[in-house]
């Protein structure tokens, strides 16, 4: 198997996952599954766990499904796709849950231009408490206006 093709599939999957996260966030989480996502915008409970975390579980199951296709059905592409989804999930958790929302109290002092832009964009997203009129649904790639100041 061509290693460059394997790496391209992995990196392509990671990049496509940002688009999937944006689409899912805008049209599913702020759409027909708002009931699962709204506790992320309005804390209506005292639990560390949010109903919104079920979206993370969904993508973890998709990743596991890809690993199973690779392992048991000998479909080579399942491994780089599964790892790409996993890598994006780890990145999402690190950036969104740890860095932005401080669910674990680390990375508090990151103040480079990119970190400030990501935080600013996410703050603008959370200023809208309802499911409508939202903005900035991406996580890693946000509009350039949030990096200016």
mmCIF file of N, CA and C in Angstrom:
data_model
loop_
_atom_site.group_PDB
_atom_site.id
_atom_site.type_symbol
_atom_site.label_atom_id
_atom_site.label_comp_id
_atom_site.label_asym_id
_atom_site.label_seq_id
_atom_site.Cartn_x
_atom_site.Cartn_y
_atom_site.Cartn_z
ATOM 1 N N UNK A 1 0.843 -1.176 0.000
ATOM 2 C CA UNK A 1 0.000 0.000 0.000
ATOM 3 C C UNK A 1 0.896 1.250 0.000
ATOM 4 N N UNK A 2 0.432 2.260 -0.666
ATOM 5 C CA UNK A 2 1.158 3.516 -0.769
ATOM 6 C C UNK A 2 0.994 4.328 0.520
ATOM 7 N N UNK A 3 2.106 4.592 1.200
ATOM 8 C CA UNK A 3 2.080 5.327 2.470
ATOM 9 C C UNK A 3 1.564 6.748 2.271
ATOM 10 N N UNK A 4 1.936 7.377 1.157
ATOM 11 C CA UNK A 4 1.461 8.748 0.898
ATOM 12 C C UNK A 4 -0.057 8.804 0.744
ATOM 13 N N UNK A 5 -0.632 7.787 0.114
ATOM 14 C CA UNK A 5 -2.091 7.719 -0.023
ATOM 15 C C UNK A 5 -2.742 7.567 1.355
ATOM 16 N N UNK A 6 -2.167 6.696 2.185
ATOM 17 C CA UNK A 6 -2.678 6.477 3.535
ATOM 18 C C UNK A 6 -2.662 7.790 4.325
ATOM 19 N N UNK A 7 -1.540 8.529 4.255
ATOM 20 C CA UNK A 7 -1.405 9.814 4.961
ATOM 21 C C UNK A 7 -2.384 10.832 4.398
ATOM 22 N N UNK A 8 -2.562 10.851 3.081
ATOM 23 C CA UNK A 8 -3.499 11.785 2.450
ATOM 24 C C UNK A 8 -4.935 11.519 2.917
ATOM 25 N N UNK A 9 -5.303 10.250 3.020
ATOM 26 C CA UNK A 9 -6.653 9.901 3.494
ATOM 27 C C UNK A 9 -6.827 10.336 4.949
ATOM 28 N N UNK A 10 -5.812 10.076 5.764
ATOM 29 C CA UNK A 10 -5.862 10.488 7.172
ATOM 30 C C UNK A 10 -6.030 12.005 7.295
ATOM 31 N N UNK A 11 -5.148 12.767 6.623
ATOM 32 C CA UNK A 11 -5.211 14.240 6.705
ATOM 33 C C UNK A 11 -6.495 14.787 6.077
ATOM 34 N N UNK A 12 -6.908 14.187 4.971
ATOM 35 C CA UNK A 12 -8.162 14.602 4.335
ATOM 36 C C UNK A 12 -9.353 14.385 5.255
ATOM 37 N N UNK A 13 -9.364 13.257 5.932
ATOM 38 C CA UNK A 13 -10.445 12.968 6.874
ATOM 39 C C UNK A 13 -10.462 13.993 8.002
ATOM 40 N N UNK A 14 -9.279 14.307 8.534
ATOM 41 C CA UNK A 14 -9.191 15.297 9.614
ATOM 42 C C UNK A 14 -9.773 16.634 9.154
ATOM 43 N N UNK A 15 -9.399 17.077 7.966
ATOM 44 C CA UNK A 15 -9.877 18.367 7.442
ATOM 45 C C UNK A 15 -11.375 18.314 7.153
ATOM 46 N N UNK A 16 -11.831 17.221 6.568
ATOM 47 C CA UNK A 16 -13.270 17.071 6.285
ATOM 48 C C UNK A 16 -14.080 17.082 7.578
ATOM 49 N N UNK A 17 -13.499 16.570 8.657
ATOM 50 C CA UNK A 17 -14.207 16.552 9.946
ATOM 51 C C UNK A 17 -14.509 17.963 10.445
ATOM 52 N N UNK A 18 -13.666 18.938 10.138
ATOM 53 C CA UNK A 18 -13.987 20.319 10.518
ATOM 54 C C UNK A 18 -15.248 20.768 9.784
ATOM 55 N N UNK A 19 -15.359 20.420 8.503
ATOM 56 C CA UNK A 19 -16.580 20.727 7.750
ATOM 57 C C UNK A 19 -17.788 19.984 8.299
ATOM 58 N N UNK A 20 -17.589 18.723 8.663
ATOM 59 C CA UNK A 20 -18.677 17.940 9.259
ATOM 60 C C UNK A 20 -19.096 18.537 10.601
ATOM 61 N N UNK A 21 -18.116 18.967 11.398
ATOM 62 C CA UNK A 21 -18.431 19.577 12.693
ATOM 63 C C UNK A 21 -19.230 20.867 12.483
ATOM 64 N N UNK A 22 -18.813 21.693 11.512
ATOM 65 C CA UNK A 22 -19.528 22.934 11.215
ATOM 66 C C UNK A 22 -20.956 22.618 10.777
ATOM 67 N N UNK A 23 -21.110 21.694 9.821
ATOM 68 C CA UNK A 23 -22.430 21.332 9.300
ATOM 69 C C UNK A 23 -23.317 20.764 10.408
ATOM 70 N N UNK A 24 -22.776 19.814 11.168
ATOM 71 C CA UNK A 24 -23.544 19.201 12.255
ATOM 72 C C UNK A 24 -23.934 20.244 13.298
ATOM 73 N N UNK A 25 -23.003 21.143 13.620
ATOM 74 C CA UNK A 25 -23.280 22.163 14.620
ATOM 75 C C UNK A 25 -24.384 23.103 14.147
ATOM 76 N N UNK A 26 -24.284 23.566 12.913
ATOM 77 C CA UNK A 26 -25.256 24.540 12.404
ATOM 78 C C UNK A 26 -26.624 23.922 12.116
ATOM 79 N N UNK A 27 -26.657 22.781 11.450
ATOM 80 C CA UNK A 27 -27.929 22.246 10.954
ATOM 81 C C UNK A 27 -28.532 21.126 11.800
ATOM 82 N N UNK A 28 -27.733 20.462 12.609
ATOM 83 C CA UNK A 28 -28.268 19.386 13.447
ATOM 84 C C UNK A 28 -28.383 19.858 14.895
ATOM 85 N N UNK A 29 -27.266 20.345 15.458
ATOM 86 C CA UNK A 29 -27.289 20.786 16.855
ATOM 87 C C UNK A 29 -28.162 22.029 17.047
ATOM 88 N N UNK A 30 -28.088 22.954 16.096
ATOM 89 C CA UNK A 30 -28.940 24.142 16.165
ATOM 90 C C UNK A 30 -30.196 23.944 15.324
ATOM 91 N N UNK A 31 -30.482 22.716 14.983
ATOM 92 C CA UNK A 31 -31.662 22.346 14.216
ATOM 93 C C UNK A 31 -32.503 21.352 14.982
ATOM 94 N N UNK A 32 -32.732 20.197 14.356
ATOM 95 C CA UNK A 32 -33.685 19.239 14.929
ATOM 96 C C UNK A 32 -33.194 18.546 16.199
ATOM 97 N N UNK A 33 -31.906 18.622 16.525
ATOM 98 C CA UNK A 33 -31.430 18.040 17.786
ATOM 99 C C UNK A 33 -31.003 19.116 18.791
ATOM 100 N N UNK A 34 -31.640 20.277 18.702
ATOM 101 C CA UNK A 34 -31.367 21.372 19.634
ATOM 102 C C UNK A 34 -31.557 20.919 21.079
ATOM 103 N N UNK A 35 -32.515 20.028 21.325
ATOM 104 C CA UNK A 35 -32.755 19.547 22.702
ATOM 105 C C UNK A 35 -31.496 18.947 23.323
ATOM 106 N N UNK A 36 -30.649 18.329 22.507
ATOM 107 C CA UNK A 36 -29.406 17.754 23.023
ATOM 108 C C UNK A 36 -28.297 18.800 23.163
ATOM 109 N N UNK A 37 -28.386 19.877 22.398
ATOM 110 C CA UNK A 37 -27.304 20.860 22.372
ATOM 111 C C UNK A 37 -27.552 22.065 23.269
ATOM 112 N N UNK A 38 -28.804 22.349 23.575
ATOM 113 C CA UNK A 38 -29.106 23.602 24.279
ATOM 114 C C UNK A 38 -28.477 23.689 25.668
ATOM 115 N N UNK A 39 -28.229 22.555 26.318
ATOM 116 C CA UNK A 39 -27.599 22.632 27.643
ATOM 117 C C UNK A 39 -26.140 23.082 27.548
ATOM 118 N N UNK A 40 -25.603 23.096 26.354
ATOM 119 C CA UNK A 40 -24.255 23.623 26.160
ATOM 120 C C UNK A 40 -24.273 25.157 26.122
ATOM 121 N N UNK A 41 -25.388 25.727 25.701
ATOM 122 C CA UNK A 41 -25.542 27.187 25.653
ATOM 123 C C UNK A 41 -26.138 27.744 26.942
ATOM 124 N N UNK A 42 -27.019 26.975 27.552
ATOM 125 C CA UNK A 42 -27.647 27.373 28.818
ATOM 126 C C UNK A 42 -27.494 26.237 29.802
ATOM 127 N N UNK A 43 -26.672 26.442 30.775
ATOM 128 C CA UNK A 43 -26.422 25.413 31.784
ATOM 129 C C UNK A 43 -27.675 25.280 32.651
ATOM 130 N N UNK A 44 -28.490 24.255 32.405
ATOM 131 C CA UNK A 44 -29.724 24.043 33.172
ATOM 132 C C UNK A 44 -29.589 22.848 34.121
ATOM 133 N N UNK A 45 -28.348 22.524 34.473
ATOM 134 C CA UNK A 45 -28.079 21.377 35.336
ATOM 135 C C UNK A 45 -26.764 21.627 36.062
ATOM 136 N N UNK A 46 -26.457 20.788 37.026
ATOM 137 C CA UNK A 46 -25.210 20.960 37.773
ATOM 138 C C UNK A 46 -24.181 19.881 37.433
ATOM 139 N N UNK A 47 -24.493 19.042 36.475
ATOM 140 C CA UNK A 47 -23.613 17.938 36.109
ATOM 141 C C UNK A 47 -22.453 18.402 35.227
ATOM 142 N N UNK A 48 -21.317 17.721 35.334
ATOM 143 C CA UNK A 48 -20.195 17.966 34.442
ATOM 144 C C UNK A 48 -20.554 17.484 33.038
ATOM 145 N N UNK A 49 -21.288 16.392 32.956
ATOM 146 C CA UNK A 49 -21.736 15.807 31.692
ATOM 147 C C UNK A 49 -22.851 16.660 31.112
ATOM 148 N N UNK A 50 -22.822 16.887 29.809
ATOM 149 C CA UNK A 50 -23.890 17.607 29.116
ATOM 150 C C UNK A 50 -24.541 16.658 28.116
ATOM 151 N N UNK A 51 -25.818 16.870 27.850
ATOM 152 C CA UNK A 51 -26.485 16.085 26.800
ATOM 153 C C UNK A 51 -25.743 16.280 25.473
ATOM 154 N N UNK A 52 -25.189 17.457 25.284
ATOM 155 C CA UNK A 52 -24.420 17.802 24.093
ATOM 156 C C UNK A 52 -23.258 16.833 23.860
ATOM 157 N N UNK A 53 -22.739 16.216 24.906
ATOM 158 C CA UNK A 53 -21.611 15.287 24.775
ATOM 159 C C UNK A 53 -21.978 14.036 23.975
ATOM 160 N N UNK A 54 -23.266 13.801 23.768
ATOM 161 C CA UNK A 54 -23.680 12.649 22.962
ATOM 162 C C UNK A 54 -23.202 12.771 21.519
ATOM 163 N N UNK A 55 -22.994 13.995 21.031
ATOM 164 C CA UNK A 55 -22.469 14.169 19.680
ATOM 165 C C UNK A 55 -21.045 13.640 19.586
ATOM 166 N N UNK A 56 -20.268 13.832 20.630
ATOM 167 C CA UNK A 56 -18.911 13.295 20.710
ATOM 168 C C UNK A 56 -18.966 11.765 20.672
ATOM 169 N N UNK A 57 -19.905 11.189 21.405
ATOM 170 C CA UNK A 57 -20.068 9.734 21.440
ATOM 171 C C UNK A 57 -20.433 9.212 20.050
ATOM 172 N N UNK A 58 -21.307 9.939 19.335
ATOM 173 C CA UNK A 58 -21.704 9.530 17.986
ATOM 174 C C UNK A 58 -20.487 9.413 17.073
ATOM 175 N N UNK A 59 -19.652 10.456 17.045
ATOM 176 C CA UNK A 59 -18.477 10.421 16.167
ATOM 177 C C UNK A 59 -17.455 9.382 16.627
ATOM 178 N N UNK A 60 -17.383 9.118 17.916
ATOM 179 C CA UNK A 60 -16.509 8.050 18.409
ATOM 180 C C UNK A 60 -16.984 6.703 17.863
ATOM 181 N N UNK A 61 -18.288 6.492 17.825
ATOM 182 C CA UNK A 61 -18.823 5.236 17.287
ATOM 183 C C UNK A 61 -18.562 5.111 15.791
ATOM 184 N N UNK A 62 -18.633 6.223 15.064
ATOM 185 C CA UNK A 62 -18.308 6.196 13.634
ATOM 186 C C UNK A 62 -16.841 5.802 13.447
ATOM 187 N N UNK A 63 -15.966 6.386 14.246
ATOM 188 C CA UNK A 63 -14.537 6.061 14.187
ATOM 189 C C UNK A 63 -14.307 4.580 14.491
ATOM 190 N N UNK A 64 -14.944 4.083 15.525
ATOM 191 C CA UNK A 64 -14.820 2.665 15.887
ATOM 192 C C UNK A 64 -15.325 1.779 14.748
ATOM 193 N N UNK A 65 -16.419 2.190 14.118
ATOM 194 C CA UNK A 65 -16.942 1.441 12.971
ATOM 195 C C UNK A 65 -15.918 1.335 11.848
ATOM 196 N N UNK A 66 -15.195 2.406 11.598
ATOM 197 C CA UNK A 66 -14.139 2.390 10.574
ATOM 198 C C UNK A 66 -13.020 1.434 10.955
ATOM 199 N N UNK A 67 -12.635 1.437 12.233
ATOM 200 C CA UNK A 67 -11.602 0.494 12.695
ATOM 201 C C UNK A 67 -12.062 -0.951 12.507
ATOM 202 N N UNK A 68 -13.332 -1.209 12.785
ATOM 203 C CA UNK A 68 -13.863 -2.564 12.639
ATOM 204 C C UNK A 68 -13.883 -2.994 11.181
ATOM 205 N N UNK A 69 -14.219 -2.071 10.268
ATOM 206 C CA UNK A 69 -14.178 -2.390 8.838
ATOM 207 C C UNK A 69 -12.759 -2.769 8.403
ATOM 208 N N UNK A 70 -11.800 -2.033 8.912
ATOM 209 C CA UNK A 70 -10.404 -2.320 8.587
ATOM 210 C C UNK A 70 -9.982 -3.686 9.153
ATOM 211 N N UNK A 71 -10.294 -3.904 10.414
ATOM 212 C CA UNK A 71 -9.828 -5.109 11.114
ATOM 213 C C UNK A 71 -10.514 -6.384 10.618
ATOM 214 N N UNK A 72 -11.835 -6.338 10.487
ATOM 215 C CA UNK A 72 -12.581 -7.573 10.213
ATOM 216 C C UNK A 72 -13.013 -7.744 8.765
ATOM 217 N N UNK A 73 -13.060 -6.656 8.009
ATOM 218 C CA UNK A 73 -13.467 -6.766 6.608
ATOM 219 C C UNK A 73 -12.309 -6.499 5.658
ATOM 220 N N UNK A 74 -11.125 -6.229 6.224
ATOM 221 C CA UNK A 74 -9.911 -5.983 5.448
ATOM 222 C C UNK A 74 -10.088 -4.828 4.454
ATOM 223 N N UNK A 75 -10.770 -3.787 4.903
ATOM 224 C CA UNK A 75 -10.944 -2.583 4.100
ATOM 225 C C UNK A 75 -9.901 -1.578 4.588
ATOM 226 N N UNK A 76 -8.790 -1.469 3.839
ATOM 227 C CA UNK A 76 -7.630 -0.689 4.291
ATOM 228 C C UNK A 76 -7.972 0.746 4.638
ATOM 229 N N UNK A 77 -8.887 1.342 3.888
ATOM 230 C CA UNK A 77 -9.178 2.760 4.076
ATOM 231 C C UNK A 77 -9.870 3.031 5.418
ATOM 232 N N UNK A 78 -10.426 1.993 6.023
ATOM 233 C CA UNK A 78 -11.075 2.161 7.321
ATOM 234 C C UNK A 78 -10.121 2.652 8.395
ATOM 235 N N UNK A 79 -8.866 2.207 8.343
ATOM 236 C CA UNK A 79 -7.900 2.614 9.369
ATOM 237 C C UNK A 79 -7.546 4.100 9.284
ATOM 238 N N UNK A 80 -7.113 4.635 8.132
ATOM 239 C CA UNK A 80 -6.801 6.069 8.117
ATOM 240 C C UNK A 80 -8.020 6.957 8.335
ATOM 241 N N UNK A 81 -9.188 6.528 7.880
ATOM 242 C CA UNK A 81 -10.395 7.323 8.131
ATOM 243 C C UNK A 81 -10.721 7.293 9.616
ATOM 244 N N UNK A 82 -10.703 6.114 10.216
ATOM 245 C CA UNK A 82 -10.984 5.995 11.651
ATOM 246 C C UNK A 82 -10.003 6.799 12.487
ATOM 247 N N UNK A 83 -8.722 6.757 12.117
ATOM 248 C CA UNK A 83 -7.715 7.533 12.848
ATOM 249 C C UNK A 83 -7.884 9.037 12.615
ATOM 250 N N UNK A 84 -8.285 9.433 11.415
ATOM 251 C CA UNK A 84 -8.536 10.848 11.135
ATOM 252 C C UNK A 84 -9.683 11.389 11.979
ATOM 253 N N UNK A 85 -10.759 10.599 12.092
ATOM 254 C CA UNK A 85 -11.897 10.995 12.934
ATOM 255 C C UNK A 85 -11.469 11.042 14.395
ATOM 256 N N UNK A 86 -10.708 10.050 14.829
ATOM 257 C CA UNK A 86 -10.209 10.014 16.206
ATOM 258 C C UNK A 86 -9.316 11.228 16.492
ATOM 259 N N UNK A 87 -8.395 11.530 15.582
ATOM 260 C CA UNK A 87 -7.497 12.674 15.774
ATOM 261 C C UNK A 87 -8.295 13.976 15.852
ATOM 262 N N UNK A 88 -9.321 14.118 15.015
ATOM 263 C CA UNK A 88 -10.143 15.318 15.075
ATOM 264 C C UNK A 88 -10.904 15.363 16.407
ATOM 265 N N UNK A 89 -11.410 14.236 16.848
ATOM 266 C CA UNK A 89 -12.123 14.185 18.124
ATOM 267 C C UNK A 89 -11.245 14.593 19.292
ATOM 268 N N UNK A 90 -10.007 14.115 19.287
ATOM 269 C CA UNK A 90 -9.062 14.492 20.348
ATOM 270 C C UNK A 90 -8.756 15.982 20.270
ATOM 271 N N UNK A 91 -8.561 16.489 19.056
ATOM 272 C CA UNK A 91 -8.300 17.916 18.866
ATOM 273 C C UNK A 91 -9.493 18.741 19.303
ATOM 274 N N UNK A 92 -10.688 18.315 18.910
ATOM 275 C CA UNK A 92 -11.908 19.024 19.284
ATOM 276 C C UNK A 92 -12.049 19.080 20.804
ATOM 277 N N UNK A 93 -11.859 17.938 21.447
ATOM 278 C CA UNK A 93 -11.966 17.886 22.908
ATOM 279 C C UNK A 93 -10.942 18.809 23.558
ATOM 280 N N UNK A 94 -9.719 18.768 23.048
ATOM 281 C CA UNK A 94 -8.650 19.596 23.616
ATOM 282 C C UNK A 94 -8.942 21.082 23.429
ATOM 283 N N UNK A 95 -9.307 21.478 22.222
ATOM 284 C CA UNK A 95 -9.537 22.897 21.935
ATOM 285 C C UNK A 95 -10.855 23.381 22.544
ATOM 286 N N UNK A 96 -11.936 22.665 22.280
ATOM 287 C CA UNK A 96 -13.260 23.132 22.707
ATOM 288 C C UNK A 96 -13.520 22.930 24.188
ATOM 289 N N UNK A 97 -13.375 21.714 24.653
ATOM 290 C CA UNK A 97 -13.761 21.405 26.032
ATOM 291 C C UNK A 97 -12.706 21.813 27.056
ATOM 292 N N UNK A 98 -11.439 21.635 26.714
ATOM 293 C CA UNK A 98 -10.385 21.959 27.686
ATOM 294 C C UNK A 98 -9.942 23.411 27.548
ATOM 295 N N UNK A 99 -9.531 23.820 26.335
ATOM 296 C CA UNK A 99 -8.988 25.161 26.149
ATOM 297 C C UNK A 99 -10.058 26.253 26.241
ATOM 298 N N UNK A 100 -11.149 26.115 25.492
ATOM 299 C CA UNK A 100 -12.162 27.175 25.455
ATOM 300 C C UNK A 100 -13.051 27.149 26.698
ATOM 301 N N UNK A 101 -13.653 26.009 26.986
ATOM 302 C CA UNK A 101 -14.625 25.944 28.086
ATOM 303 C C UNK A 101 -14.016 25.580 29.436
ATOM 304 N N UNK A 102 -12.753 25.247 29.466
ATOM 305 C CA UNK A 102 -12.038 24.969 30.712
ATOM 306 C C UNK A 102 -12.720 23.893 31.561
ATOM 307 N N UNK A 103 -13.158 22.813 30.907
ATOM 308 C CA UNK A 103 -13.728 21.699 31.667
ATOM 309 C C UNK A 103 -12.657 21.042 32.516
ATOM 310 N N UNK A 104 -11.432 21.144 32.092
ATOM 311 C CA UNK A 104 -10.260 20.809 32.901
ATOM 312 C C UNK A 104 -9.426 22.073 32.927
ATOM 313 N N UNK A 105 -8.903 22.421 34.051
ATOM 314 C CA UNK A 105 -8.238 23.716 34.228
ATOM 315 C C UNK A 105 -6.781 23.686 33.754
ATOM 316 N N UNK A 106 -6.597 23.494 32.447
ATOM 317 C CA UNK A 106 -5.262 23.568 31.857
ATOM 318 C C UNK A 106 -5.337 24.432 30.605
ATOM 319 N N UNK A 107 -4.226 24.806 30.065
ATOM 320 C CA UNK A 107 -4.126 25.685 28.893
ATOM 321 C C UNK A 107 -4.768 27.041 29.124
ATOM 322 N N UNK A 108 -4.798 27.513 30.360
ATOM 323 C CA UNK A 108 -5.426 28.799 30.671
ATOM 324 C C UNK A 108 -4.634 29.992 30.156
ATOM 325 N N UNK A 109 -3.333 29.852 30.053
ATOM 326 C CA UNK A 109 -2.484 30.997 29.737
ATOM 327 C C UNK A 109 -2.103 31.093 28.264
ATOM 328 N N UNK A 110 -2.723 30.300 27.410
ATOM 329 C CA UNK A 110 -2.423 30.377 25.978
ATOM 330 C C UNK A 110 -3.000 31.684 25.439
ATOM 331 N N UNK A 111 -2.132 32.566 24.992
ATOM 332 C CA UNK A 111 -2.589 33.876 24.544
ATOM 333 C C UNK A 111 -2.005 34.284 23.204
ATOM 334 N N UNK A 112 -1.651 33.331 22.355
ATOM 335 C CA UNK A 112 -1.172 33.712 21.038
ATOM 336 C C UNK A 112 -2.357 34.174 20.178
ATOM 337 N N UNK A 113 -2.063 34.704 19.014
ATOM 338 C CA UNK A 113 -3.107 35.286 18.150
ATOM 339 C C UNK A 113 -4.180 34.262 17.780
ATOM 340 N N UNK A 114 -3.766 33.045 17.457
ATOM 341 C CA UNK A 114 -4.727 32.005 17.094
ATOM 342 C C UNK A 114 -5.633 31.668 18.280
ATOM 343 N N UNK A 115 -5.055 31.483 19.451
ATOM 344 C CA UNK A 115 -5.843 31.149 20.643
ATOM 345 C C UNK A 115 -6.861 32.238 20.945
ATOM 346 N N UNK A 116 -6.446 33.481 20.862
ATOM 347 C CA UNK A 116 -7.367 34.586 21.121
ATOM 348 C C UNK A 116 -8.495 34.631 20.090
ATOM 349 N N UNK A 117 -8.161 34.378 18.825
ATOM 350 C CA UNK A 117 -9.179 34.379 17.778
ATOM 351 C C UNK A 117 -10.204 33.280 17.963
ATOM 352 N N UNK A 118 -9.730 32.085 18.303
ATOM 353 C CA UNK A 118 -10.643 30.956 18.528
ATOM 354 C C UNK A 118 -11.555 31.254 19.715
ATOM 355 N N UNK A 119 -10.990 31.762 20.787
ATOM 356 C CA UNK A 119 -11.814 32.101 21.968
ATOM 357 C C UNK A 119 -12.841 33.182 21.628
ATOM 358 N N UNK A 120 -12.414 34.205 20.912
ATOM 359 C CA UNK A 120 -13.302 35.311 20.544
ATOM 360 C C UNK A 120 -14.465 34.803 19.688
ATOM 361 N N UNK A 121 -14.166 33.966 18.707
ATOM 362 C CA UNK A 121 -15.205 33.425 17.834
ATOM 363 C C UNK A 121 -16.192 32.574 18.624
ATOM 364 N N UNK A 122 -15.682 31.772 19.522
ATOM 365 C CA UNK A 122 -16.568 30.908 20.309
ATOM 366 C C UNK A 122 -17.424 31.731 21.267
ATOM 367 N N UNK A 123 -16.848 32.796 21.793
ATOM 368 C CA UNK A 123 -17.619 33.683 22.670
ATOM 369 C C UNK A 123 -18.781 34.312 21.891
ATOM 370 N N UNK A 124 -18.516 34.707 20.655
ATOM 371 C CA UNK A 124 -19.588 35.270 19.818
ATOM 372 C C UNK A 124 -20.658 34.220 19.533
ATOM 373 N N UNK A 125 -20.244 32.980 19.355
ATOM 374 C CA UNK A 125 -21.221 31.913 19.135
ATOM 375 C C UNK A 125 -22.115 31.754 20.360
ATOM 376 N N UNK A 126 -21.530 31.797 21.535
ATOM 377 C CA UNK A 126 -22.294 31.565 22.762
ATOM 378 C C UNK A 126 -23.076 32.783 23.234
ATOM 379 N N UNK A 127 -22.885 33.914 22.600
ATOM 380 C CA UNK A 127 -23.692 35.078 22.989
ATOM 381 C C UNK A 127 -25.154 34.860 22.581
ATOM 382 N N UNK A 128 -25.379 33.980 21.613
ATOM 383 C CA UNK A 128 -26.736 33.624 21.192
ATOM 384 C C UNK A 128 -27.188 32.430 22.028
ATOM 385 N N UNK A 129 -28.173 32.627 22.876
ATOM 386 C CA UNK A 129 -28.597 31.557 23.781
ATOM 387 C C UNK A 129 -29.622 30.618 23.161
ATOM 388 N N UNK A 130 -30.257 31.050 22.102
ATOM 389 C CA UNK A 130 -31.253 30.209 21.444
ATOM 390 C C UNK A 130 -30.662 29.472 20.267
ATOM 391 N N UNK A 131 -31.508 28.701 19.590
ATOM 392 C CA UNK A 131 -31.016 27.897 18.479
ATOM 393 C C UNK A 131 -30.882 28.700 17.196
ATOM 394 N N UNK A 132 -31.543 29.846 17.115
ATOM 395 C CA UNK A 132 -31.518 30.665 15.904
ATOM 396 C C UNK A 132 -30.520 31.809 16.029
ATOM 397 N N UNK A 133 -30.238 32.429 14.911
ATOM 398 C CA UNK A 133 -29.375 33.613 14.846
ATOM 399 C C UNK A 133 -27.965 33.361 15.336
ATOM 400 N N UNK A 134 -27.496 32.158 15.259
ATOM 401 C CA UNK A 134 -26.136 31.855 15.699
ATOM 402 C C UNK A 134 -25.108 32.279 14.663
ATOM 403 N N UNK A 135 -23.884 32.284 15.058
ATOM 404 C CA UNK A 135 -22.777 32.575 14.152
ATOM 405 C C UNK A 135 -21.580 31.747 14.583
ATOM 406 N N UNK A 136 -20.648 31.619 13.686
ATOM 407 C CA UNK A 136 -19.368 30.984 13.984
ATOM 408 C C UNK A 136 -19.534 29.544 14.485
ATOM 409 N N UNK A 137 -19.901 28.652 13.593
ATOM 410 C CA UNK A 137 -20.168 27.267 13.972
ATOM 411 C C UNK A 137 -18.950 26.363 13.874
ATOM 412 N N UNK A 138 -17.866 26.860 13.305
ATOM 413 C CA UNK A 138 -16.650 26.065 13.191
ATOM 414 C C UNK A 138 -15.874 26.053 14.496
ATOM 415 N N UNK A 139 -14.798 25.263 14.511
ATOM 416 C CA UNK A 139 -14.005 25.198 15.734
ATOM 417 C C UNK A 139 -12.543 25.539 15.475
ATOM 418 N N UNK A 140 -11.930 24.945 14.498
ATOM 419 C CA UNK A 140 -10.514 25.200 14.234
ATOM 420 C C UNK A 140 -10.303 26.314 13.216
ATOM 421 N N UNK A 141 -11.215 26.420 12.258
ATOM 422 C CA UNK A 141 -11.123 27.433 11.218
ATOM 423 C C UNK A 141 -12.289 28.392 11.385
ATOM 424 N N UNK A 142 -12.008 29.581 11.851
ATOM 425 C CA UNK A 142 -13.053 30.591 12.071
ATOM 426 C C UNK A 142 -12.739 31.798 11.195
ATOM 427 N N UNK A 143 -13.738 32.656 10.951
ATOM 428 C CA UNK A 143 -13.496 33.833 10.097
ATOM 429 C C UNK A 143 -12.332 34.689 10.601
ATOM 430 N N UNK A 144 -11.604 35.270 9.643
ATOM 431 C CA UNK A 144 -10.428 36.077 9.958
ATOM 432 C C UNK A 144 -10.727 37.267 10.862
ATOM 433 N N UNK A 145 -11.965 37.756 10.821
ATOM 434 C CA UNK A 145 -12.283 38.942 11.640
ATOM 435 C C UNK A 145 -12.040 38.712 13.125
ATOM 436 N N UNK A 146 -12.068 37.468 13.567
ATOM 437 C CA UNK A 146 -11.855 37.183 14.990
ATOM 438 C C UNK A 146 -10.386 37.199 15.390
ATOM 439 N N UNK A 147 -9.517 37.242 14.395
ATOM 440 C CA UNK A 147 -8.086 37.292 14.682
ATOM 441 C C UNK A 147 -7.557 38.722 14.679
ATOM 442 N N UNK A 148 -8.376 39.657 14.226
ATOM 443 C CA UNK A 148 -7.962 41.075 14.226
ATOM 444 C C UNK A 148 -8.270 41.705 15.556
ATOM 445 N N UNK A 149 -7.509 42.689 15.926
ATOM 446 C CA UNK A 149 -7.732 43.508 17.126
ATOM 447 C C UNK A 149 -6.452 44.026 17.668
#
